Each structure stands twice: as C-alpha cells, then as structure tokens.
Coordinates of C-alpha atoms in Angstrom, one line a residue:
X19 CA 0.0 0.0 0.0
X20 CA 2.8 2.4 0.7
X21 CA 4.8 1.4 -2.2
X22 CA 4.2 4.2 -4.4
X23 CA 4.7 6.5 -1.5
X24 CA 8.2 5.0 -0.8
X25 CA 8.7 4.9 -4.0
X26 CA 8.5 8.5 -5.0
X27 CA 10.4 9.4 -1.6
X28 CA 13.0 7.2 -2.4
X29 CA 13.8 9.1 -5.5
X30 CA 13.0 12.6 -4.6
X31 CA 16.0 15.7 -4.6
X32 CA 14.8 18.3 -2.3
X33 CA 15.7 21.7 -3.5
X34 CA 16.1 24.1 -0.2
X35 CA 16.3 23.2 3.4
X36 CA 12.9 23.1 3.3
X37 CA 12.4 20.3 1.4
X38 CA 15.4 18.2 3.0
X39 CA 13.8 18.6 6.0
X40 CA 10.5 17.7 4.7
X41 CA 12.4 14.5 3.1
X42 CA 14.1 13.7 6.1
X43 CA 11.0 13.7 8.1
X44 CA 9.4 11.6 5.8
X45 CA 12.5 8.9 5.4
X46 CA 12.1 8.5 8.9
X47 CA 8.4 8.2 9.3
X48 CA 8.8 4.8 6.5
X49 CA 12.3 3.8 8.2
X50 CA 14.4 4.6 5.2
X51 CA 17.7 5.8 5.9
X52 CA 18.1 9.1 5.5
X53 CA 20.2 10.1 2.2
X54 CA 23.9 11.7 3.4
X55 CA 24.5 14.4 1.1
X56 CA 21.2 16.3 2.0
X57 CA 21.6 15.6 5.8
X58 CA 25.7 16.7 5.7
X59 CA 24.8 19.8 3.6
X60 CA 22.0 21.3 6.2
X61 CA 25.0 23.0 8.3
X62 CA 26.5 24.0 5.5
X63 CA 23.5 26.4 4.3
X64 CA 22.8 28.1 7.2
X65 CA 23.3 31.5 7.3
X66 CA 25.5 33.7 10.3
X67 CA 22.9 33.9 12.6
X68 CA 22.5 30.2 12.6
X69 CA 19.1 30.5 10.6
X70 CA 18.4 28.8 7.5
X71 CA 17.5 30.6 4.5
X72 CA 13.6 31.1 3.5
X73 CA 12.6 28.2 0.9
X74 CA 9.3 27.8 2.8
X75 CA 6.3 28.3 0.4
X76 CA 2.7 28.7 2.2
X77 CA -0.7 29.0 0.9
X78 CA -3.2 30.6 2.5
X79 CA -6.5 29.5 1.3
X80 CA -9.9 31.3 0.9
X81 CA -12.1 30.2 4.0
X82 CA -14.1 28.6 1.2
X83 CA -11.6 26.1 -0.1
X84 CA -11.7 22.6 1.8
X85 CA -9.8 21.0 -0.7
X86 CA -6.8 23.4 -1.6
X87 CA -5.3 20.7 -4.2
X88 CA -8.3 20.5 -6.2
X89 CA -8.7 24.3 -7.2
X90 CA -6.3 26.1 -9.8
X91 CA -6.3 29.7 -7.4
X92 CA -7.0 28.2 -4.0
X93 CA -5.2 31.6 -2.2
X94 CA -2.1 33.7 -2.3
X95 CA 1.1 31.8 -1.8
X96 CA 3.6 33.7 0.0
X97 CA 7.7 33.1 0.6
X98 CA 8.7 32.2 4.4
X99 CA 11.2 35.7 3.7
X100 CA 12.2 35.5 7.0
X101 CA 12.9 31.8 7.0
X102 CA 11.1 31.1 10.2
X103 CA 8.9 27.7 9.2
X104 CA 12.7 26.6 7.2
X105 CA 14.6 27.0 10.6
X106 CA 11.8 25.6 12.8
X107 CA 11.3 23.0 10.4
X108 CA 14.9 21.7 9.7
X109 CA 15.4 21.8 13.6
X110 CA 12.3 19.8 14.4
X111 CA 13.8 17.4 12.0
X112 CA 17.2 17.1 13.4
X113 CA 16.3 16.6 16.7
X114 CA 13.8 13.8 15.7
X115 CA 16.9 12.4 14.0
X116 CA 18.7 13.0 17.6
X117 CA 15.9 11.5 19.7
X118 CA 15.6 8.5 17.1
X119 CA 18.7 6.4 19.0
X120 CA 21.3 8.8 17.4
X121 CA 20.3 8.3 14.0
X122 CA 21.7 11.5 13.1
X123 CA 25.7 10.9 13.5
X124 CA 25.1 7.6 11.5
X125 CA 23.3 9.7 8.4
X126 CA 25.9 12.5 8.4
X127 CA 28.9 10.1 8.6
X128 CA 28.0 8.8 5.4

C-alpha cells in the first residue's frame, strides 16, 4: 500500500532546506535511511545567525476552499522571507533524527 509513496520518496531531490527537512521527516516516518548528502549539507546552508535561509512556500486559502489541491487559485502563496517555518522545520527534524537512537551521526557520517 505504501509502495508508491516510498517509491516516490526514495527518488525525490529536495531543493532548499525546506524540502530536505520535509524528506528527512518523511524517510524516517517509512524507516528509510536518510540520504547523506542532504543531511551533511543542512549545516553548511545556514546563514550567520545560525538560521536557514527562506525556501518555505505557504498557501493561505480562501475560507471557502476545503480541498486546496483540487482548485487552480485556492489563495495567495507567499515566501517564508524571514525563514522562520525553514529553521523551525529543519530543527524539528534534526532533533527527531537525535531523539531516534542517534540516528543523526550515523546519516551524516556517510
């Protein structure tokens, strides 16, 4: 049943931090291991502050759209600019990673 699903993860390339977080969530909800390159490369992109950069896409939808995926103009999509949901989302992930028996030194040592 999850085939597809694993499938389509198994072959994705995230583009942002964003997305590598997103994959690396989702590699670890199917018990995949996570990919290297993306996981060694999320220190790498942060900026001096310690944030990540915005690649964070949200839609805000009309109160009148229930099914967002369905509709061609289903609300304004706006850029996280301040790259608040990236950092709180590549964080959420890498602790996950540290919570999940030390996962995370075994993916970034390759």
């Amino acid at each position: 049943m999850l085939e597809p699903t694993r499938a389509a993860v198994r072959h994705y390339v995230p583009d942002g931090a964003f997305e590598t977080a997103l994959l690396l969530r989702c590699r670890l909800a199917l018990r995949f291991p996570a990919p290297h390159e993306p996981l060694r490369s999320l220190p790498d992109r942060r900026n001096g502050d310690g944030s990540w950069p915005a690649s964070a896409h949200l839609r805000l939808t009309t109160p009148v759209v229930h099914e967002p995926w369905n509709v061609v103009d289903a609300g304004t999509v706006h850029l996280d600019h301040r790259g608040i949901l990236t950092t709180a989302t590549v964080l959420g992930v890498l602790l996950s990673l540290c919570n999940d028996g030390g996962r995370v030194e075994q993916y970034a040592a390759g």
